Amino acid sequence: MDTLENLRAVAQDPYGYARNIQATESKPILGYFCSYTPEEIITAAGAIPFRLFGTREDISRADAHLQSYCCSLVRGGLEDALTGRLNFLKGAVFPHTCDSIQRLSDIWRLNAGMALHFDAVLPVKLTTESARNYMIAVLNDFRSELEQGLGVTISDEALYKANHTCNRIRELLGHIYAFRSQNPSQLKGSDIYYIMKAAMVMDREVLVEQLAHLWADLREKGGEAPPTDRKRVLLSGGICTLPDIYTLIEDAGGEVVWDDLCTGTRYFEGEVRETGDPVEAIAERYLSRMVCPAKHKGMSVRGEHLSRLVREQQIGGVIFLFLKFCEPHGFDYPYLKACMDRAGVPTLLLEVEEQLPAEGQLRTRFETFIDMLE
Amino acid sequence: MSDPGQGADPEKERRKIKSVQKMKEIMTNYYIEAKGAADTGKKVAWITSGGPVEPLIAMDVIPVYPENHGAMIGASKMGVELCEKAEEMGYPRELCSYARSDIGCSITGGGPIGGLPEPDFLICCNNICGTVMKWYEVASRYYDVPLFILDTPFTHREFPPAAKQYVIDQIYEYIEFLERQCGRKMDYDRMQEVGRLSVEGLRLWQAVLDSGAHKPAPMTAFDAFFHLALIVTLRGTQEAVDYYRQLRDEMQERIEQGIGMVPNEKYRLLWDNLPVWYRTKWLSEKFAAHDACLVGDTYTSAWSGVLPYIDENNFLESMSVAYSQVYINVSLDIMIDTLRRMIDKYDVDGLVMHSNRSCKPYSLGQYDLQRMVMEELKIPTLVLEADMVDERSFSESQIETRIDAFMEILKS
C-alpha cells in the first residue's frame, strides 16, 4: 500500500487502527480533544495521543448527560465513550479548552469508566510571565501524573526525543501543506484532511516515518501538473471532521489551499526548542503559536493572522467553518469577518452540527460563493 | 402599587419586604453616579460579576456590571429585541444572552437605562465562564480601552499550589494595572478597610440567605435575585454593609413575627442556576399557587459561598484564591457537595434546575447532578429548559405543564 493510501485508511477508520494497535502492541492510547494537549509528554511516556473528533453514529447515550445546546464534538465524543466504542483508550487528557469541554471532563470522569483521567488546566491568558510560569508548572505536574498513571518514568532524554519527533512531524506537515498550496492539482484537499486526521491519531514514531516517505514521494512528483484555475479558498474555524467539504468546494470550482483550523495549521504551527528544559520548551511553543479563540493573546492577533494568511497564500475567499454552539468562535466571527471585508475578501459562514447540511443546498451555496470570487 | 388606605389587602402588605424601596433608591443613585462619571472625573470600569471589585472600590473607580445590566434588560423584557440587534451584527444566537443583549445595547444606546456608561477600562475574571473573556474582548475592541484578564484556573479535583501562586501573582498585576490606569498608587490601608467591608457585607448577605432556612421562609429565592444586586455591584462599601444589615434585621423580624413569603408554605424547593429574568414574577406566582416556596438557590449564594476561603488578615491574596473557588468554577463532585449541604440546611423537598441555554458552565452537567440528587438524596428534581434573558427560548405551556407535573409528584 502506498503511504498516502495507508494514511487515508487510518483516517477513515481511526478506531479500527487503535483497536489493532491495542491488540498487537503494549502501547497505551490516551484520548484528547484539544490542540493544546501536550503530545510530546504523552509520546515520551511511551503512549499514543489519540485525537477524538466526535462521532458519526446516532446519539443514544450522551443526551442523558448533555443538553441540546452543546456542540456536536462534545456530544459525539461522550457518546463514543459511553457506548464503549473507545474501549481501546486507557484514559483521556483534558487541557481545559473551553466551558463545554471543561464540563465534559467532569462528565467523562464520572461516567466513561476509563482507567486514567488527566486534567491539565492550562492558563487561558497567554500574555504574561505569571501565565508562562503557571503553564510550565501545569505541564510538569502533568508529566508526574502521567508517570504515576502509566507506571513509567519520563526522562529528559525521552522528552528531547519526543520533542524532536513532534517537531519533525510538524515540519513535514508544513511542507505538505505548502506543497498542496503550490500544486493543488497534485494533492487533493480531502487528502490533506486525511493526512491531518491520521497525524493526530497515529503512533507518532511510525507517523514520522510515513510522513517522511510521503514528503519524498510528493517532492519527486512535484511540478508536473499544470496549475488549476480554481479559486483559492481558506477554511477558518475549529475542527473540521467533514472530508466531503473539500470535494464539494472543488466541484464548485474552488480549492481549499490553506486553513486556520485547530485540526489544520494550528496543530502544526510553531516549533519546540530542542535545547534547555524540555517542558519549558513545550510551554513556549503554546505561548507563541497562533491561538485558539478560547485563549487570549491580545485583542487583534487572530484578525492579523488571518489577514496575513490570506495575503501569503493568495486567498480569494474565506469560508468560516464553525461547530454550532461554539462560543469562542462565534464571538470572534463578526470581528474576523470585518477584517476580511476591509481586505476585500469575500467570506461565507458555515455552521455545522454532526452532519453537513443537505448536499444540494451546500453545493448551491458553494457555487454562489465561489462564482463571486476574483 | 396599592394604597394602604384604600382596600389594600393588609395580609399581602404585611408580606412585602420593606427594604425593597431602599434597595431601589441605592441602585438608582448608583446608576446615576455611574452615568454621570464623566462630570465627576471618576473612572468607570466594567467588571464581570464574579470579579474582584474590591481593588476598584479602594481606587475610587466606579464599577459597572454588564451582567447586572443584562439582568435588567431581561427583567424589562427587552432581551429579544437587543439580542436580535447583536445577531444582525453577526453574533450567533447560540451565544450568551447577557453578552448579546449588552452588545446590542452598546450599539443602539437602548435598553432600560439607555445603555451603560462607557468604560475607561475593563476587568474580566473568568471564574464564571470563558464567555466573559470573549465578550470583554469585543468590548475592548469596540470602546478601544484596555482589558485586564484575571485568569482563575478551574478546580476539577484540586487547586494545586501553582494555580494558587498564579492567581496571587495576578492580583498584584491587577493592582499595577489599576495604578497605571488611574495614575496613582493603591492606598493599602484603604484596601484593607474595603476588604473588611467586603467580608462584612458577604457575611450579612449570607445571613440574609440563611433566613430562608426558617419555616416558613421569610423570603424566597425570587427575593434573593432582586436583593443580590448590591453584593455584586457595591461589595466592599459601607452602603452595602448598612443595607444588608437592615435587610437581615428585617428578615429576623419577619421570622419573629412568623411572616412567611408564601402564604401557605408547604413545599420547600431549592433553585439552581440564574433566574429566568423575564419570568421571575410568573414563576414565583406559579410555585406559590402550589404552596411551594423556593427557599434557597445556588446562584445568589455563590458570592458568599467563598467566605471560608477568605482570610481577613490577608484579604487580597486570599480573595484571589477564594474567587477561584466559586460554585461554577469547580467540578461536579464539588458542586454536589454544595448542593447536598444546601438541601440539608434549607430542608427542601425538591430541586428545581434552570437549564440555561446561555450559561454552559452552569448548565452542562446539571443532568448528572440531577441524577446524583435523585439517587443519593432521594429528592425529586425538575429541569426547566429556558434562558435567562432571551424569551424566545421560553415555552410557557411546556414549563407550566412540567411544574404542575412536578408538584403532583411532591404532593403525592
mmCIF file of N, CA and C in Angstrom, chain B residues 249-350:
data_model
loop_
_atom_site.group_PDB
_atom_site.id
_atom_site.type_symbol
_atom_site.label_atom_id
_atom_site.label_comp_id
_atom_site.label_asym_id
_atom_site.label_seq_id
_atom_site.Cartn_x
_atom_site.Cartn_y
_atom_site.Cartn_z
ATOM 1 N N ASP B 249 -31.954 42.348 59.459
ATOM 2 C CA ASP B 249 -32.819 42.649 60.608
ATOM 3 C C ASP B 249 -34.282 42.476 60.233
ATOM 4 N N GLU B 250 -34.603 42.919 59.022
ATOM 5 C CA GLU B 250 -36.000 42.770 58.597
ATOM 6 C C GLU B 250 -36.386 41.293 58.520
ATOM 7 N N MET B 251 -35.445 40.483 58.045
ATOM 8 C CA MET B 251 -35.730 39.040 57.959
ATOM 9 C C MET B 251 -35.914 38.456 59.360
ATOM 10 N N GLN B 252 -35.079 38.937 60.298
ATOM 11 C CA GLN B 252 -35.214 38.437 61.681
ATOM 12 C C GLN B 252 -36.566 38.810 62.273
ATOM 13 N N GLU B 253 -36.974 40.051 61.991
ATOM 14 C CA GLU B 253 -38.293 40.489 62.477
ATOM 15 C C GLU B 253 -39.405 39.633 61.879
ATOM 16 N N ARG B 254 -39.262 39.356 60.602
ATOM 17 C CA ARG B 254 -40.295 38.549 59.937
ATOM 18 C C ARG B 254 -40.359 37.150 60.555
ATOM 19 N N ILE B 255 -39.180 36.631 60.861
ATOM 20 C CA ILE B 255 -39.148 35.298 61.491
ATOM 21 C C ILE B 255 -39.848 35.365 62.859
ATOM 22 N N GLU B 256 -39.490 36.433 63.619
ATOM 23 C CA GLU B 256 -40.092 36.575 64.956
ATOM 24 C C GLU B 256 -41.606 36.711 64.869
ATOM 25 N N GLN B 257 -42.052 37.413 63.823
ATOM 26 C CA GLN B 257 -43.497 37.635 63.682
ATOM 27 C C GLN B 257 -44.177 36.515 62.886
ATOM 28 N N GLY B 258 -43.397 35.542 62.496
ATOM 29 C CA GLY B 258 -43.980 34.404 61.766
ATOM 30 C C GLY B 258 -44.442 34.747 60.362
ATOM 31 N N ILE B 259 -43.832 35.765 59.751
ATOM 32 C CA ILE B 259 -44.245 36.144 58.399
ATOM 33 C C ILE B 259 -43.469 35.328 57.363
ATOM 34 N N GLY B 260 -44.181 34.544 56.601
ATOM 35 C CA GLY B 260 -43.554 33.810 55.510
ATOM 36 C C GLY B 260 -43.885 34.510 54.203
ATOM 37 N N MET B 261 -43.057 34.313 53.193
ATOM 38 C CA MET B 261 -43.312 34.996 51.923
ATOM 39 C C MET B 261 -44.432 34.301 51.148
ATOM 40 N N VAL B 262 -44.463 32.974 51.211
ATOM 41 C CA VAL B 262 -45.535 32.242 50.535
ATOM 42 C C VAL B 262 -46.603 31.919 51.589
ATOM 43 N N PRO B 263 -47.844 32.374 51.356
ATOM 44 C CA PRO B 263 -48.890 32.286 52.383
ATOM 45 C C PRO B 263 -49.029 30.920 53.062
ATOM 46 N N ASN B 264 -49.105 29.865 52.295
ATOM 47 C CA ASN B 264 -49.265 28.556 52.951
ATOM 48 C C ASN B 264 -48.106 27.649 52.592
ATOM 49 N N GLU B 265 -46.939 28.031 53.041
ATOM 50 C CA GLU B 265 -45.750 27.273 52.646
ATOM 51 C C GLU B 265 -45.854 25.809 53.075
ATOM 52 N N LYS B 266 -45.934 24.928 52.064
ATOM 53 C CA LYS B 266 -45.991 23.505 52.379
ATOM 54 C C LYS B 266 -44.797 22.761 51.799
ATOM 55 N N TYR B 267 -44.375 23.212 50.617
ATOM 56 C CA TYR B 267 -43.279 22.525 49.929
ATOM 57 C C TYR B 267 -42.101 23.468 49.787
ATOM 58 N N ARG B 268 -40.974 22.998 50.170
ATOM 59 C CA ARG B 268 -39.777 23.842 50.156
ATOM 60 C C ARG B 268 -38.849 23.359 49.041
ATOM 61 N N LEU B 269 -38.468 24.310 48.172
ATOM 62 C CA LEU B 269 -37.679 23.944 46.997
ATOM 63 C C LEU B 269 -36.382 24.734 46.927
ATOM 64 N N LEU B 270 -35.409 24.122 46.267
ATOM 65 C CA LEU B 270 -34.129 24.791 46.033
ATOM 66 C C LEU B 270 -34.026 25.079 44.536
ATOM 67 N N TRP B 271 -33.535 26.269 44.198
ATOM 68 C CA TRP B 271 -33.397 26.680 42.786
ATOM 69 C C TRP B 271 -31.934 26.592 42.393
ATOM 70 N N ASP B 272 -31.676 26.108 41.180
ATOM 71 C CA ASP B 272 -30.301 26.053 40.673
ATOM 72 C C ASP B 272 -30.190 26.855 39.386
ATOM 73 N N ASN B 273 -29.125 27.626 39.273
ATOM 74 C CA ASN B 273 -28.795 28.413 38.074
ATOM 75 C C ASN B 273 -29.370 29.830 38.151
ATOM 76 N N LEU B 274 -29.051 30.628 37.123
ATOM 77 C CA LEU B 274 -29.500 32.016 37.104
ATOM 78 C C LEU B 274 -31.023 32.075 36.992
ATOM 79 N N PRO B 275 -31.585 33.218 37.355
ATOM 80 C CA PRO B 275 -33.033 33.370 37.214
ATOM 81 C C PRO B 275 -33.439 33.429 35.741
ATOM 82 N N VAL B 276 -34.720 33.178 35.529
ATOM 83 C CA VAL B 276 -35.311 33.466 34.216
ATOM 84 C C VAL B 276 -35.842 34.893 34.372
ATOM 85 N N TRP B 277 -35.010 35.868 34.043
ATOM 86 C CA TRP B 277 -35.272 37.249 34.492
ATOM 87 C C TRP B 277 -36.616 37.807 34.039
ATOM 88 N N TYR B 278 -37.050 37.427 32.856
ATOM 89 C CA TYR B 278 -38.303 37.986 32.321
ATOM 90 C C TYR B 278 -39.524 37.253 32.853
ATOM 91 N N ARG B 279 -39.319 36.212 33.691
ATOM 92 C CA ARG B 279 -40.440 35.446 34.208
ATOM 93 C C ARG B 279 -40.350 35.208 35.717
ATOM 94 N N THR B 280 -39.613 36.029 36.436
ATOM 95 C CA THR B 280 -39.476 35.769 37.875
ATOM 96 C C THR B 280 -40.838 35.859 38.562
ATOM 97 N N LYS B 281 -41.623 36.876 38.205
ATOM 98 C CA LYS B 281 -42.922 37.058 38.858
ATOM 99 C C LYS B 281 -43.839 35.878 38.510
ATOM 100 N N TRP B 282 -43.869 35.539 37.259
ATOM 101 C CA TRP B 282 -44.729 34.438 36.790
ATOM 102 C C TRP B 282 -44.367 33.129 37.496
ATOM 103 N N LEU B 283 -43.054 32.850 37.542
ATOM 104 C CA LEU B 283 -42.606 31.605 38.182
ATOM 105 C C LEU B 283 -42.908 31.625 39.668
ATOM 106 N N SER B 284 -42.667 32.770 40.286
ATOM 107 C CA SER B 284 -42.886 32.901 41.715
ATOM 108 C C SER B 284 -44.362 32.639 42.037
ATOM 109 N N GLU B 285 -45.253 33.219 41.242
ATOM 110 C CA GLU B 285 -46.687 33.016 41.483
ATOM 111 C C GLU B 285 -47.105 31.584 41.171
ATOM 112 N N LYS B 286 -46.495 31.042 40.148
ATOM 113 C CA LYS B 286 -46.803 29.673 39.735
ATOM 114 C C LYS B 286 -46.485 28.690 40.882
ATOM 115 N N PHE B 287 -45.309 28.851 41.455
ATOM 116 C CA PHE B 287 -44.935 27.947 42.557
ATOM 117 C C PHE B 287 -45.781 28.232 43.798
ATOM 118 N N ALA B 288 -46.000 29.513 44.074
ATOM 119 C CA ALA B 288 -46.780 29.873 45.266
ATOM 120 C C ALA B 288 -48.194 29.299 45.184
ATOM 121 N N ALA B 289 -48.742 29.250 43.968
ATOM 122 C CA ALA B 289 -50.094 28.712 43.791
ATOM 123 C C ALA B 289 -50.144 27.241 44.198
ATOM 124 N N HIS B 290 -48.991 26.588 44.167
ATOM 125 C CA HIS B 290 -48.916 25.190 44.625
ATOM 126 C C HIS B 290 -48.472 25.111 46.087
ATOM 127 N N ASP B 291 -48.460 26.246 46.780
ATOM 128 C CA ASP B 291 -47.961 26.333 48.160
ATOM 129 C C ASP B 291 -46.485 25.941 48.242
ATOM 130 N N ALA B 292 -45.790 26.191 47.159
ATOM 131 C CA ALA B 292 -44.361 25.846 47.127
ATOM 132 C C ALA B 292 -43.525 27.119 47.233
ATOM 133 N N CYS B 293 -42.478 27.034 48.014
ATOM 134 C CA CYS B 293 -41.621 28.192 48.242
ATOM 135 C C CYS B 293 -40.182 27.821 47.878
ATOM 136 N N LEU B 294 -39.584 28.658 47.026
ATOM 137 C CA LEU B 294 -38.165 28.435 46.699
ATOM 138 C C LEU B 294 -37.353 29.096 47.809
ATOM 139 N N VAL B 295 -36.880 28.292 48.735
ATOM 140 C CA VAL B 295 -36.304 28.842 49.967
ATOM 141 C C VAL B 295 -34.810 29.150 49.856
ATOM 142 N N GLY B 296 -34.189 28.653 48.817
ATOM 143 C CA GLY B 296 -32.759 28.921 48.656
ATOM 144 C C GLY B 296 -32.369 28.700 47.217
ATOM 145 N N ASP B 297 -31.145 29.116 46.867
ATOM 146 C CA ASP B 297 -30.684 28.875 45.493
ATOM 147 C C ASP B 297 -29.164 28.866 45.450
ATOM 148 N N THR B 298 -28.632 28.204 44.447
ATOM 149 C CA THR B 298 -27.169 28.099 44.337
ATOM 150 C C THR B 298 -26.552 29.363 43.749
ATOM 151 N N TYR B 299 -27.370 30.157 43.062
ATOM 152 C CA TYR B 299 -26.839 31.317 42.349
ATOM 153 C C TYR B 299 -26.496 32.483 43.289
ATOM 154 N N THR B 300 -27.490 32.946 44.063
ATOM 155 C CA THR B 300 -27.221 34.127 44.893
ATOM 156 C C THR B 300 -26.275 33.806 46.049
ATOM 157 N N SER B 301 -26.145 32.507 46.362
ATOM 158 C CA SER B 301 -25.229 32.163 47.458
ATOM 159 C C SER B 301 -23.807 31.935 46.960
ATOM 160 N N ALA B 302 -23.603 32.079 45.640
ATOM 161 C CA ALA B 302 -22.267 31.826 45.097
ATOM 162 C C ALA B 302 -21.254 32.851 45.605
ATOM 163 N N TRP B 303 -21.675 34.101 45.825
ATOM 164 C CA TRP B 303 -20.722 35.130 46.250
ATOM 165 C C TRP B 303 -20.241 34.865 47.670
ATOM 166 N N SER B 304 -21.208 34.644 48.584
ATOM 167 C CA SER B 304 -20.815 34.404 49.976
ATOM 168 C C SER B 304 -20.308 32.986 50.176
ATOM 169 N N GLY B 305 -20.545 32.120 49.196
ATOM 170 C CA GLY B 305 -20.094 30.733 49.302
ATOM 171 C C GLY B 305 -18.592 30.584 49.433
ATOM 172 N N VAL B 306 -17.844 31.631 49.035
ATOM 173 C CA VAL B 306 -16.383 31.517 49.099
ATOM 174 C C VAL B 306 -15.824 32.062 50.416
ATOM 175 N N LEU B 307 -16.705 32.522 51.311
ATOM 176 C CA LEU B 307 -16.243 33.084 52.596
ATOM 177 C C LEU B 307 -15.238 32.208 53.348
ATOM 178 N N PRO B 308 -15.452 30.879 53.379
ATOM 179 C CA PRO B 308 -14.496 30.054 54.133
ATOM 180 C C PRO B 308 -13.055 30.170 53.633
ATOM 181 N N TYR B 309 -12.864 30.610 52.401
ATOM 182 C CA TYR B 309 -11.504 30.712 51.855
ATOM 183 C C TYR B 309 -10.861 32.070 52.148
ATOM 184 N N ILE B 310 -11.657 33.022 52.631
ATOM 185 C CA ILE B 310 -11.113 34.377 52.801
ATOM 186 C C ILE B 310 -10.493 34.554 54.183
ATOM 187 N N ASP B 311 -9.268 35.069 54.180
ATOM 188 C CA ASP B 311 -8.574 35.395 55.414
ATOM 189 C C ASP B 311 -8.555 36.914 55.514
ATOM 190 N N GLU B 312 -9.290 37.441 56.476
ATOM 191 C CA GLU B 312 -9.402 38.900 56.589
ATOM 192 C C GLU B 312 -8.062 39.586 56.790
ATOM 193 N N ASN B 313 -7.126 38.866 57.415
ATOM 194 C CA ASN B 313 -5.814 39.472 57.668
ATOM 195 C C ASN B 313 -4.920 39.453 56.440
ATOM 196 N N ASN B 314 -5.336 38.696 55.460
ATOM 197 C CA ASN B 314 -4.577 38.664 54.208
ATOM 198 C C ASN B 314 -5.602 38.701 53.077
ATOM 199 N N PHE B 315 -6.390 39.774 53.100
ATOM 200 C CA PHE B 315 -7.568 39.804 52.244
ATOM 201 C C PHE B 315 -7.231 39.637 50.760
ATOM 202 N N LEU B 316 -6.302 40.462 50.267
ATOM 203 C CA LEU B 316 -6.029 40.489 48.823
ATOM 204 C C LEU B 316 -5.671 39.119 48.269
ATOM 205 N N GLU B 317 -4.695 38.494 48.905
ATOM 206 C CA GLU B 317 -4.221 37.219 48.369
ATOM 207 C C GLU B 317 -5.259 36.115 48.561
ATOM 208 N N SER B 318 -5.868 36.091 49.740
ATOM 209 C CA SER B 318 -6.849 35.021 49.972
ATOM 210 C C SER B 318 -8.075 35.233 49.087
ATOM 211 N N MET B 319 -8.388 36.493 48.786
ATOM 212 C CA MET B 319 -9.523 36.784 47.901
ATOM 213 C C MET B 319 -9.325 36.133 46.524
ATOM 214 N N SER B 320 -8.107 36.231 46.010
ATOM 215 C CA SER B 320 -7.882 35.707 44.662
ATOM 216 C C SER B 320 -8.061 34.192 44.637
ATOM 217 N N VAL B 321 -7.624 33.543 45.713
ATOM 218 C CA VAL B 321 -7.814 32.093 45.793
ATOM 219 C C VAL B 321 -9.303 31.783 45.986
ATOM 220 N N ALA B 322 -9.934 32.564 46.874
ATOM 221 C CA ALA B 322 -11.358 32.327 47.169
ATOM 222 C C ALA B 322 -12.209 32.494 45.914
ATOM 223 N N TYR B 323 -11.986 33.562 45.172
ATOM 224 C CA TYR B 323 -12.827 33.822 44.000
ATOM 225 C C TYR B 323 -12.610 32.779 42.898
ATOM 226 N N SER B 324 -11.495 32.061 42.991
ATOM 227 C CA SER B 324 -11.277 30.974 42.025
ATOM 228 C C SER B 324 -12.152 29.770 42.348
ATOM 229 N N GLN B 325 -12.708 29.753 43.578
ATOM 230 C CA GLN B 325 -13.455 28.562 44.026
ATOM 231 C C GLN B 325 -14.962 28.753 43.951
ATOM 232 N N VAL B 326 -15.428 29.760 43.216
ATOM 233 C CA VAL B 326 -16.879 29.984 43.169
ATOM 234 C C VAL B 326 -17.591 28.750 42.602
ATOM 235 N N TYR B 327 -18.861 28.683 42.910
ATOM 236 C CA TYR B 327 -19.667 27.485 42.628
ATOM 237 C C TYR B 327 -19.502 26.944 41.216
ATOM 238 N N ILE B 328 -19.407 27.814 40.201
ATOM 239 C CA ILE B 328 -19.342 27.233 38.853
ATOM 240 C C ILE B 328 -17.924 27.125 38.303
ATOM 241 N N ASN B 329 -16.919 27.412 39.147
ATOM 242 C CA ASN B 329 -15.542 27.208 38.666
ATOM 243 C C ASN B 329 -14.947 25.938 39.268
ATOM 244 N N VAL B 330 -15.828 25.055 39.717
ATOM 245 C CA VAL B 330 -15.386 23.803 40.335
ATOM 246 C C VAL B 330 -16.142 22.634 39.699
ATOM 247 N N SER B 331 -15.631 21.432 39.930
ATOM 248 C CA SER B 331 -16.174 20.247 39.260
ATOM 249 C C SER B 331 -17.543 19.843 39.806
ATOM 250 N N LEU B 332 -18.185 18.947 39.085
ATOM 251 C CA LEU B 332 -19.497 18.445 39.504
ATOM 252 C C LEU B 332 -19.434 17.780 40.875
ATOM 253 N N ASP B 333 -18.311 17.139 41.188
ATOM 254 C CA ASP B 333 -18.179 16.471 42.506
ATOM 255 C C ASP B 333 -18.252 17.488 43.640
ATOM 256 N N ILE B 334 -17.612 18.657 43.387
ATOM 257 C CA ILE B 334 -17.607 19.680 44.435
ATOM 258 C C ILE B 334 -18.975 20.362 44.475
ATOM 259 N N MET B 335 -19.583 20.517 43.299
ATOM 260 C CA MET B 335 -20.916 21.133 43.257
ATOM 261 C C MET B 335 -21.938 20.270 43.996
ATOM 262 N N ILE B 336 -21.817 18.959 43.844
ATOM 263 C CA ILE B 336 -22.813 18.103 44.510
ATOM 264 C C ILE B 336 -22.658 18.202 46.031
ATOM 265 N N ASP B 337 -21.426 18.409 46.502
ATOM 266 C CA ASP B 337 -21.233 18.618 47.941
ATOM 267 C C ASP B 337 -21.999 19.849 48.410
ATOM 268 N N THR B 338 -21.874 20.930 47.615
ATOM 269 C CA THR B 338 -22.574 22.164 47.972
ATOM 270 C C THR B 338 -24.081 21.941 47.940
ATOM 271 N N LEU B 339 -24.545 21.276 46.894
ATOM 272 C CA LEU B 339 -25.986 21.001 46.792
ATOM 273 C C LEU B 339 -26.478 20.195 47.989
ATOM 274 N N ARG B 340 -25.696 19.196 48.356
ATOM 275 C CA ARG B 340 -26.054 18.333 49.481
ATOM 276 C C ARG B 340 -26.211 19.170 50.761
ATOM 277 N N ARG B 341 -25.207 20.045 50.968
ATOM 278 C CA ARG B 341 -25.260 20.905 52.168
ATOM 279 C C ARG B 341 -26.485 21.812 52.140
ATOM 280 N N MET B 342 -26.780 22.366 50.975
ATOM 281 C CA MET B 342 -27.904 23.302 50.900
ATOM 282 C C MET B 342 -29.236 22.579 51.059
ATOM 283 N N ILE B 343 -29.334 21.407 50.477
ATOM 284 C CA ILE B 343 -30.568 20.626 50.580
ATOM 285 C C ILE B 343 -30.840 20.300 52.043
ATOM 286 N N ASP B 344 -29.750 20.031 52.753
ATOM 287 C CA ASP B 344 -29.853 19.718 54.167
ATOM 288 C C ASP B 344 -30.204 20.968 54.978
ATOM 289 N N LYS B 345 -29.462 22.032 54.740
ATOM 290 C CA LYS B 345 -29.635 23.255 55.531
ATOM 291 C C LYS B 345 -31.032 23.855 55.369
ATOM 292 N N TYR B 346 -31.503 23.901 54.132
ATOM 293 C CA TYR B 346 -32.809 24.522 53.889
ATOM 294 C C TYR B 346 -33.947 23.521 54.027
ATOM 295 N N ASP B 347 -33.580 22.279 54.282
ATOM 296 C CA ASP B 347 -34.566 21.207 54.470
ATOM 297 C C ASP B 347 -35.605 21.219 53.350
ATOM 298 N N VAL B 348 -35.118 21.020 52.126
ATOM 299 C CA VAL B 348 -36.010 21.146 50.973
ATOM 300 C C VAL B 348 -36.597 19.800 50.549
ATOM 301 N N ASP B 349 -37.722 19.910 49.864
ATOM 302 C CA ASP B 349 -38.431 18.719 49.386
ATOM 303 C C ASP B 349 -38.123 18.424 47.924
ATOM 304 N N GLY B 350 -37.571 19.394 47.231
ATOM 305 C CA GLY B 350 -37.308 19.178 45.810
ATOM 306 C C GLY B 350 -36.300 20.190 45.270
#
